PDB file of C-alpha atoms in Angstrom:
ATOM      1  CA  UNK J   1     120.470  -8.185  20.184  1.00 81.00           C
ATOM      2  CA  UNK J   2     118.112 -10.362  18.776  1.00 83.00           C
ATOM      3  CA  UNK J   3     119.956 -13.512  19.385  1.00 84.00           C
ATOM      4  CA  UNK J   4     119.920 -12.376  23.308  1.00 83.00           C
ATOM      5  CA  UNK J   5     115.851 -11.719  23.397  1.00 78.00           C
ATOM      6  CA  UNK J   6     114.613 -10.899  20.127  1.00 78.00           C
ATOM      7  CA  UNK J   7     113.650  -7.408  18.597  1.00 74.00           C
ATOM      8  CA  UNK J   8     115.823  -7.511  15.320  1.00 79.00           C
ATOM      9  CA  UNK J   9     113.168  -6.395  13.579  1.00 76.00           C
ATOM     10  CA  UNK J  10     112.591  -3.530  14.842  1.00 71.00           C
ATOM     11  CA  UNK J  11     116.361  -2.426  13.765  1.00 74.00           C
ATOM     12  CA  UNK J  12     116.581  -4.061  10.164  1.00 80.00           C
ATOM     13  CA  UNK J  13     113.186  -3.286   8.766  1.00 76.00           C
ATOM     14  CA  UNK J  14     113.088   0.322   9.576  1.00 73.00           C
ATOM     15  CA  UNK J  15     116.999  -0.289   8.136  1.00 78.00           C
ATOM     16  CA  UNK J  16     115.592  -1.830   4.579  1.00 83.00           C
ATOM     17  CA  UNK J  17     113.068   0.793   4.496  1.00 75.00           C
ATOM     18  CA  UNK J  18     115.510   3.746   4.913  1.00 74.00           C
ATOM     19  CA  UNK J  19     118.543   2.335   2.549  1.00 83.00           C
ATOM     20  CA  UNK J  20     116.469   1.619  -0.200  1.00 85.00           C
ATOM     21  CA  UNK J  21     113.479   4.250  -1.050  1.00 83.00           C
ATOM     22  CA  UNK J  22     110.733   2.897  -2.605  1.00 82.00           C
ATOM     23  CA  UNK J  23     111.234  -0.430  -1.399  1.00 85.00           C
ATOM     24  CA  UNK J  24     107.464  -2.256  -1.071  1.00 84.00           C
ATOM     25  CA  UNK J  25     106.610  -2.977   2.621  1.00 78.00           C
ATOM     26  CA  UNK J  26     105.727  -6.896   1.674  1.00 81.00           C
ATOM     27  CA  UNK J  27     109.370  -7.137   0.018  1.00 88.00           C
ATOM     28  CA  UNK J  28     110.661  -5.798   3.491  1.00 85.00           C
ATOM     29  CA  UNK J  29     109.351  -8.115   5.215  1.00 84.00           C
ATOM     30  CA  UNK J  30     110.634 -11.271   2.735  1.00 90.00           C
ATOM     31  CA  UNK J  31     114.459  -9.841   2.773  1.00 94.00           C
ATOM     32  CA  UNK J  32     114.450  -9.418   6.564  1.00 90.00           C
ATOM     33  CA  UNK J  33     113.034 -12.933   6.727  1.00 92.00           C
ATOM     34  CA  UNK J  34     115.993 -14.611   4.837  1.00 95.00           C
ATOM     35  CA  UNK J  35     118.391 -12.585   7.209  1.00 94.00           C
ATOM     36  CA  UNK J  36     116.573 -13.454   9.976  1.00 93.00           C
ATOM     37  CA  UNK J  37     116.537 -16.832   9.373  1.00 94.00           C
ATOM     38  CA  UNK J  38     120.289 -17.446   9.300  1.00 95.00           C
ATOM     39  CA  UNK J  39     120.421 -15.704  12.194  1.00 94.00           C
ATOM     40  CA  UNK J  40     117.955 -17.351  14.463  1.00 94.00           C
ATOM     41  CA  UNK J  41     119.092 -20.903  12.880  1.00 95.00           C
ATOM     42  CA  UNK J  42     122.711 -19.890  13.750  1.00 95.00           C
ATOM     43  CA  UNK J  43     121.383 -18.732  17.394  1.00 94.00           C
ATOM     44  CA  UNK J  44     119.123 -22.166  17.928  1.00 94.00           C
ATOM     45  CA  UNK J  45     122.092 -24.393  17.103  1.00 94.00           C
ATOM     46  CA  UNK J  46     124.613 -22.356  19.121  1.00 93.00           C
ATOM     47  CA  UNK J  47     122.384 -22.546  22.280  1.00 93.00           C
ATOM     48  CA  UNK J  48     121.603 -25.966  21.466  1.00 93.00           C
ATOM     49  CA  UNK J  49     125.243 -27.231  21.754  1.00 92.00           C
ATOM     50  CA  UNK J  50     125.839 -25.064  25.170  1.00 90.00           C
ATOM     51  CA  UNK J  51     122.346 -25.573  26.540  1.00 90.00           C
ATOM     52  CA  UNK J  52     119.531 -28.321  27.488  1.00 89.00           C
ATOM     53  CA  UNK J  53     116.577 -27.197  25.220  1.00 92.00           C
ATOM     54  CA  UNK J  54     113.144 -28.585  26.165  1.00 91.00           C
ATOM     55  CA  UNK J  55     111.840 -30.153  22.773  1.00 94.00           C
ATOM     56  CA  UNK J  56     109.120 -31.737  24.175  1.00 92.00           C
ATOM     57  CA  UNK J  57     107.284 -27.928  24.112  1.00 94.00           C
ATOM     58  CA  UNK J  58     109.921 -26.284  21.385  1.00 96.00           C
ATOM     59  CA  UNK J  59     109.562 -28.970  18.990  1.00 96.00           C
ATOM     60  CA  UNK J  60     105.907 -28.991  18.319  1.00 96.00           C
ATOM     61  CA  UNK J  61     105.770 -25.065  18.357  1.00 97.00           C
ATOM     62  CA  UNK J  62     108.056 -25.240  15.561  1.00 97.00           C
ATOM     63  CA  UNK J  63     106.863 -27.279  13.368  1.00 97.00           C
ATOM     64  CA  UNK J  64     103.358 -25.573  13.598  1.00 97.00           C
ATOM     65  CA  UNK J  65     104.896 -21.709  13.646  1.00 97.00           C
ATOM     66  CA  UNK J  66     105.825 -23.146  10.329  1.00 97.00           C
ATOM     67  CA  UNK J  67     102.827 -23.180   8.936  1.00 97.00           C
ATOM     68  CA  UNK J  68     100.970 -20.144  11.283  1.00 96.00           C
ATOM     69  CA  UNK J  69     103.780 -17.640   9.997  1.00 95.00           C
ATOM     70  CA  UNK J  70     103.081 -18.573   6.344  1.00 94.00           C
ATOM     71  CA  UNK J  71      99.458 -17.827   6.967  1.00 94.00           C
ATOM     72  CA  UNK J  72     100.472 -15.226   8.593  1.00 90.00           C
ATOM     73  CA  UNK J  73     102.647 -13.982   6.170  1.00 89.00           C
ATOM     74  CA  UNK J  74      99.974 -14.573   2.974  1.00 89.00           C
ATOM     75  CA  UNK J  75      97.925 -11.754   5.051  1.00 85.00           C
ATOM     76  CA  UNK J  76     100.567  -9.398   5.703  1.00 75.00           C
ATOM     77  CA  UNK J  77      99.124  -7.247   3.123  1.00 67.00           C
ATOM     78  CA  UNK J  78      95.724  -7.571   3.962  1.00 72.00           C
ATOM     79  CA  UNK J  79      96.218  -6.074   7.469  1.00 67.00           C
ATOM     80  CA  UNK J  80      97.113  -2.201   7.497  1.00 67.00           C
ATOM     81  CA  UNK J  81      99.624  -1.321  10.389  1.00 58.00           C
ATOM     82  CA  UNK J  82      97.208   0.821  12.190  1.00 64.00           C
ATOM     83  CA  UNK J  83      94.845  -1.657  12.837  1.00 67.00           C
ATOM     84  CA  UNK J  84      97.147  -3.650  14.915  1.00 64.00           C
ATOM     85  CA  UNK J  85      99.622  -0.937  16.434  1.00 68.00           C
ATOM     86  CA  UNK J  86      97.226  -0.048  19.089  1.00 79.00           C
ATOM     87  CA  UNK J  87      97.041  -3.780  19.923  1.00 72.00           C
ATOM     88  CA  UNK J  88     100.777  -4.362  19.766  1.00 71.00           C
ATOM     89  CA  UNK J  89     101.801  -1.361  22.115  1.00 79.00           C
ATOM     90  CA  UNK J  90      99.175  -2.386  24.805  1.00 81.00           C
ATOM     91  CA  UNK J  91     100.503  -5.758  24.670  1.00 77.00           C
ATOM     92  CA  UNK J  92     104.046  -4.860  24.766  1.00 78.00           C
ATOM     93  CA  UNK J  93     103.070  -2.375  28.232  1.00 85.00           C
ATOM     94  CA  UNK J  94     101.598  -5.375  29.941  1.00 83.00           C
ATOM     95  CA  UNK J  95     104.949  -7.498  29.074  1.00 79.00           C
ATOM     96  CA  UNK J  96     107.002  -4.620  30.484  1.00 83.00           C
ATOM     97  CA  UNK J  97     104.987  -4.750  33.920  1.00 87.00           C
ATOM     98  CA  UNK J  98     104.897  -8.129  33.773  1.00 82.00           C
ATOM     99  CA  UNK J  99     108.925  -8.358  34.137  1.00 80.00           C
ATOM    100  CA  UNK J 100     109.207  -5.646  36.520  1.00 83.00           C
ATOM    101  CA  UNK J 101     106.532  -6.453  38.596  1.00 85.00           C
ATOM    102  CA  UNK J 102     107.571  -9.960  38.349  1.00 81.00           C
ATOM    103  CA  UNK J 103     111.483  -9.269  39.013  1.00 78.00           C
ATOM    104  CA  UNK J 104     112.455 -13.049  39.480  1.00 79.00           C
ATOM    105  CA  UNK J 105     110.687 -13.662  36.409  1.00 77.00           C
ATOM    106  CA  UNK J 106     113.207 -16.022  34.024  1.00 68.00           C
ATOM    107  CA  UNK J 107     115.882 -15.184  36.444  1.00 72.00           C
ATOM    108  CA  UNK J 108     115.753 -18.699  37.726  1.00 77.00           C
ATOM    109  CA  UNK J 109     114.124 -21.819  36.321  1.00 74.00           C
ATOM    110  CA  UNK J 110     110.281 -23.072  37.759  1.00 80.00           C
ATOM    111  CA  UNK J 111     110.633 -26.500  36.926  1.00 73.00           C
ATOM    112  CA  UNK J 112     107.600 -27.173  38.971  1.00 69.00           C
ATOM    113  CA  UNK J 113     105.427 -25.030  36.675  1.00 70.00           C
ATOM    114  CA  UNK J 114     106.959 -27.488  33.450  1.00 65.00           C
ATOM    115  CA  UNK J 115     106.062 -31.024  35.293  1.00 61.00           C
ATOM    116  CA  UNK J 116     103.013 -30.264  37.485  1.00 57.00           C
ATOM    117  CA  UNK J 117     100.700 -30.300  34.648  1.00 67.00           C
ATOM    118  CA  UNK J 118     100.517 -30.981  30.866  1.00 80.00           C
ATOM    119  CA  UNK J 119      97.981 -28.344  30.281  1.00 86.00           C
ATOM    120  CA  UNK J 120     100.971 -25.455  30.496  1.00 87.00           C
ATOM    121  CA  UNK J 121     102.904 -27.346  27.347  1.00 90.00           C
ATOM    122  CA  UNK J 122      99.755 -27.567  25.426  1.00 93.00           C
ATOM    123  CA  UNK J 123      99.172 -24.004  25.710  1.00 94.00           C
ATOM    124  CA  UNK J 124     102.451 -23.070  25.515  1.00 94.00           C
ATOM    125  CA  UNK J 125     102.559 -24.817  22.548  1.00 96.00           C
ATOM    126  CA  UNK J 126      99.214 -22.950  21.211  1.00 96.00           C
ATOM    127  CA  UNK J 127     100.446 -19.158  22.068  1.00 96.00           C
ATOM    128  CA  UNK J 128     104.121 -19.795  20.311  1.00 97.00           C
ATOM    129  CA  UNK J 129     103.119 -22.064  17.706  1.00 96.00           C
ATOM    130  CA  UNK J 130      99.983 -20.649  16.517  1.00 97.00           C
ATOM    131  CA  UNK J 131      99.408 -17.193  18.040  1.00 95.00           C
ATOM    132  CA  UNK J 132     103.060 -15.798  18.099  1.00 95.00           C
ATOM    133  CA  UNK J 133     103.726 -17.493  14.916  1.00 95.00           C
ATOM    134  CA  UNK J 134     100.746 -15.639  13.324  1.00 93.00           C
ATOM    135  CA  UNK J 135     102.002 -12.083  14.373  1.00 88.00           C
ATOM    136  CA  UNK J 136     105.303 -13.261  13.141  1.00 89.00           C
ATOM    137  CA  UNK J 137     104.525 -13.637   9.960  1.00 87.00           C
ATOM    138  CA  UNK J 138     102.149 -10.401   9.588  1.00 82.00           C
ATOM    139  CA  UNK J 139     104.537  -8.117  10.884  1.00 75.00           C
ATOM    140  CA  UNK J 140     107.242  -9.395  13.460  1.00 75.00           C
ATOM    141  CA  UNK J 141     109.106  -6.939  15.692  1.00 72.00           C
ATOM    142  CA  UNK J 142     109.115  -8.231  19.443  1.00 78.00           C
ATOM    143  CA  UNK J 143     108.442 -12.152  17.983  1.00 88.00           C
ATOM    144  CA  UNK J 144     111.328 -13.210  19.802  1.00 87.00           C
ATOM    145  CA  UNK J 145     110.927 -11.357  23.179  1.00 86.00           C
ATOM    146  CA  UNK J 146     107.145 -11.941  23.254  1.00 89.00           C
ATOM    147  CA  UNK J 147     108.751 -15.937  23.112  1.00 94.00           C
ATOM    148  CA  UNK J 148     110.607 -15.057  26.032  1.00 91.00           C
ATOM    149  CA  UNK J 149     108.082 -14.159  28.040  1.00 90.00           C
ATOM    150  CA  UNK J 150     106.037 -16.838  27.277  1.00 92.00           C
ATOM    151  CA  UNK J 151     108.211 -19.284  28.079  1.00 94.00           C
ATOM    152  CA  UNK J 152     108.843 -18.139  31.315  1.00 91.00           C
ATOM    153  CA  UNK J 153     105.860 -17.619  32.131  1.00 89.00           C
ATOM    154  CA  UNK J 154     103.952 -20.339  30.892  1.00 91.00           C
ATOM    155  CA  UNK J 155     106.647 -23.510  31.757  1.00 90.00           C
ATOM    156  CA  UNK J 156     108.894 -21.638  34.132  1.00 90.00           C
ATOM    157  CA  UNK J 157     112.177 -21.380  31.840  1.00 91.00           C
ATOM    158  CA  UNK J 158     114.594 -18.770  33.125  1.00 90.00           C
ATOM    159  CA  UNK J 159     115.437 -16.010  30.352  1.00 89.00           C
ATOM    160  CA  UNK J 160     118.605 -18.130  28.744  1.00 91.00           C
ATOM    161  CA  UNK J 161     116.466 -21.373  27.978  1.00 91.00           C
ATOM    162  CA  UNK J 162     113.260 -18.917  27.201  1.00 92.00           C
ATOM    163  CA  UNK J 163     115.528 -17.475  24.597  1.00 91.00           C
ATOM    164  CA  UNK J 164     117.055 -20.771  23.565  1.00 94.00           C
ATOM    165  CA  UNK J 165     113.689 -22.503  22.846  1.00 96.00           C
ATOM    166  CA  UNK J 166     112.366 -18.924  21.045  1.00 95.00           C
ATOM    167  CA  UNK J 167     115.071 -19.137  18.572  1.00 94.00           C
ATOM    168  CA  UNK J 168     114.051 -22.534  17.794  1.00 96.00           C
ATOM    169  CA  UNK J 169     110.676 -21.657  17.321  1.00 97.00           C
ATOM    170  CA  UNK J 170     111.285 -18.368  15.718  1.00 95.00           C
ATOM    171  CA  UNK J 171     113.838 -20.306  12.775  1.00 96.00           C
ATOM    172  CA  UNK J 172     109.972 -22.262  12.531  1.00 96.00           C
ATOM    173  CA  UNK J 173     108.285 -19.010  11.706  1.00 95.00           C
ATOM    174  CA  UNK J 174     110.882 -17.372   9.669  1.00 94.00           C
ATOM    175  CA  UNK J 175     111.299 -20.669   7.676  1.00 96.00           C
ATOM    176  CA  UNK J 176     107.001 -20.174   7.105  1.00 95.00           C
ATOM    177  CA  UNK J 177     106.635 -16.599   6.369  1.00 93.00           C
ATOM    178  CA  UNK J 178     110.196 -16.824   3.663  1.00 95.00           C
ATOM    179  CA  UNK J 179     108.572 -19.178   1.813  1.00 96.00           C
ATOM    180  CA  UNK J 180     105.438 -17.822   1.132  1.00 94.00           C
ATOM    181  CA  UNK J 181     107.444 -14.477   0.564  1.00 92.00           C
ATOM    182  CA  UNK J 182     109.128 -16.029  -1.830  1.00 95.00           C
ATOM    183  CA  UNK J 183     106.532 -17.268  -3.692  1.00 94.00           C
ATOM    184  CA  UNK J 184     104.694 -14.236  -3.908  1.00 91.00           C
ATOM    185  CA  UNK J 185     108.503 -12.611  -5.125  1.00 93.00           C
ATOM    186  CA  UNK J 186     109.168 -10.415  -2.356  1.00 91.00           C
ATOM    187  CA  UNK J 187     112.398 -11.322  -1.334  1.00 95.00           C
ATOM    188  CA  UNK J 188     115.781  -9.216  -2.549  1.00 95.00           C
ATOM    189  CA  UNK J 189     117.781 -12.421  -2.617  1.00 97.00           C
ATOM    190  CA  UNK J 190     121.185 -10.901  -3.293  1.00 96.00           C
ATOM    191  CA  UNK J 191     120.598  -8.168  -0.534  1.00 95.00           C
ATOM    192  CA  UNK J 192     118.906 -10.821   2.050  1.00 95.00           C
ATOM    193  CA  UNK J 193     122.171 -13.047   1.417  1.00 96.00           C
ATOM    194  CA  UNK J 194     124.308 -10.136   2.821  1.00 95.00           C
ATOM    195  CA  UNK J 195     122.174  -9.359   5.392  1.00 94.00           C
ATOM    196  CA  UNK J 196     122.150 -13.208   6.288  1.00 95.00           C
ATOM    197  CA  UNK J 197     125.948 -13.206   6.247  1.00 96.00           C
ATOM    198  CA  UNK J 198     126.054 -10.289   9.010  1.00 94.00           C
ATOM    199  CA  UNK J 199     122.900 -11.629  10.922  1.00 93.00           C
ATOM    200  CA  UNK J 200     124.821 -15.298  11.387  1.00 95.00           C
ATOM    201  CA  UNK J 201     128.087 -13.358  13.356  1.00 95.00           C
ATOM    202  CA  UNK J 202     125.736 -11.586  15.487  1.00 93.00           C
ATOM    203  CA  UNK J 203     124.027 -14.776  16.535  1.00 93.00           C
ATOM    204  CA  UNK J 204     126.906 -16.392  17.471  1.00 93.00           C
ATOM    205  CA  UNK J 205     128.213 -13.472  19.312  1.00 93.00           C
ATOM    206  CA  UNK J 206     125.059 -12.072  20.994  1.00 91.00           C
ATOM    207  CA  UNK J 207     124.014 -16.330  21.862  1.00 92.00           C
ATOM    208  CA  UNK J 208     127.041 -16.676  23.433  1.00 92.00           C
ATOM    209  CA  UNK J 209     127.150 -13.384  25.391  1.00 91.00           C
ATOM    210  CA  UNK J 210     123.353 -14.655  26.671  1.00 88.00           C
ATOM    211  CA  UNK J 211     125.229 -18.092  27.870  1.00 89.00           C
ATOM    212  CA  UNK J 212     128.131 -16.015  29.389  1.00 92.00           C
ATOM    213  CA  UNK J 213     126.561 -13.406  31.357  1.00 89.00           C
ATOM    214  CA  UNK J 214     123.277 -15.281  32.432  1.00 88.00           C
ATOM    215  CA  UNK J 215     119.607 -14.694  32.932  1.00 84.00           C
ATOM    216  CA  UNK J 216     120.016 -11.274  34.540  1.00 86.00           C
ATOM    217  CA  UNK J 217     121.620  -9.768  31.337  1.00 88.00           C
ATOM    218  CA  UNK J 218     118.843 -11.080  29.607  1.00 83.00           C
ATOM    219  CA  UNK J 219     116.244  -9.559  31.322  1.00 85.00           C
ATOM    220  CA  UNK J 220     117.890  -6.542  31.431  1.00 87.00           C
ATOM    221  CA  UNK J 221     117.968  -6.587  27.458  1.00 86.00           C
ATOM    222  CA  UNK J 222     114.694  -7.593  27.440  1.00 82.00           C
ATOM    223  CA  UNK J 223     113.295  -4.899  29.299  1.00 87.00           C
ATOM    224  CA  UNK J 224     115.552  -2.656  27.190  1.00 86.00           C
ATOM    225  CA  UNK J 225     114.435  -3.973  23.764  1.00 82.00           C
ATOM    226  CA  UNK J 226     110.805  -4.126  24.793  1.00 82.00           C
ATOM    227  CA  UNK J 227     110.247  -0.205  25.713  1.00 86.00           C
ATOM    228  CA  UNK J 228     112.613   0.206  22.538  1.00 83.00           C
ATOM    229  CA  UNK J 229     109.670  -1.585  20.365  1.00 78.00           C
ATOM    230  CA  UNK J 230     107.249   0.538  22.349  1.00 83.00           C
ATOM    231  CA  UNK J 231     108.702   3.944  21.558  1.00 85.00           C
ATOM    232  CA  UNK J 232     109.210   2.936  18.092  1.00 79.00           C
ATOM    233  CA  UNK J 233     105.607   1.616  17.109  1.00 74.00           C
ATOM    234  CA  UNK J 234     104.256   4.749  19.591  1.00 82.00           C
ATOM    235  CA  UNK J 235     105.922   7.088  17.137  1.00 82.00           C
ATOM    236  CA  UNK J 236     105.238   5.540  14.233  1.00 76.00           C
ATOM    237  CA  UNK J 237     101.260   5.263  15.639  1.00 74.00           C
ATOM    238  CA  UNK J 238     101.004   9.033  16.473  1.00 82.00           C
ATOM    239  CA  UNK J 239     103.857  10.723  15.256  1.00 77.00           C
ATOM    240  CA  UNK J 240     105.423   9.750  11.706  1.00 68.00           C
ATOM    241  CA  UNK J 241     104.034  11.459   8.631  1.00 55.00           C
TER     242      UNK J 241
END
């Protein structure tokens, strides 16, 4: 799932949390990072070899979600979920409107909205590689659909080379918030190794499923995934405990 549109998140933390009681939220967070990481890495190079990835907007939010999910990620703690659950679930409503209101949205490719103007790279640049990035590394479920979207949106990528260039940018922000997790010593190493084992045959599988079946599976899943995240976070916002 999350090498189609993102959301594995929302299925492995709640995952860590329930197989091992007691587990501290921060060291959650670290061990789902060094899963995630093989898997996005796996899913980037796999769409790479089967599909033209633009660099010229992937590349530089990479290398700066690098550094944005680390800061992120050195917060994490200082943020408590239900100061930004509110935030999140309003966002994640406008992004499901969006798509359905939008229905060709990412079905197929804009290119005019990519060449008519530079200012749409530079800020979609800014909202992956700095603001997307940021949530990334404080808490992280919908990263990777919230790149789809953006994408799209912003320089008129359909859904399968949105999700290409998010998986490059979300290996950048997994690669920023691991390392200051492990730093700080919350990462499970031996547990995030299995995890990363399992997380690299479902990117190969679920990248090349998205290449298969096209941009209207992928919106499909993304719509899916996305009122998925917004059940869970409602419940966990007004429900839970």
């Amino acid at each position: 799932m999350d090498a189609v549109v993102g959301g594995g998140g929302l299925l492995l933390l709640p995952a860590l949390l329930v197989a091992v009681p007691g587990m501290p939220p921060a060291t959650a967070l670290g061990t789902n990072k060094l899963a995630a990481i093989a898997g996005t890495s796996t899913a980037a190079v796999t769409f790479a070899r089967r599909t033209k990835i633009d660099w010229a907007v992937a590349g530089p939010a990479a290398a700066m979600a690098v550094v944005c999910a680390g800061l992120g990620a050195a917060l994490a703690g200082a943020v408590p979920p239900s100061a930004y659950r509110p935030v999140v679930l309003v966002v994640l409503l406008s992004v499901a409107l969006f798509v359905v209101l939008r229905p060709r949205l990412g079905v197929v490719a804009v290119p005019r909205r990519r060449t008519r103007t530079r200012t749409r790279m530079v800020v979609a640049v800014l909202v992956a590689g700095v603001g997307i990035a940021t949530y990334d590394g404080l808490i992280g479920p919908g990263t990777g659909t919230f790149l789809v979207v953006a994408f799209s949106a912003l320089v008129g990528a359909d859904f399968v080379h949105g999700s290409a260039m998010a998986k490059v940018v979300n290996a950048g922000t997994n690669a920023g918030a691991l390392a200051v997790f492990a730093v700080t010593g919350h990462v499970w190493w031996l547990l995030g190794a299995a995890m990363a084992v399992c997380n690299i045959a479902g990117a190969m599988v679920g990248a090349r499923m998205a290449l298969r079946r096209g941009s209207g599976f992928v919106r499909v899943v993304l719509l899916v995934v996305v009122l998925a995240l917004v059940a869970k976070l409602g419940y966990d916002q007004w429900l839970a405990g």
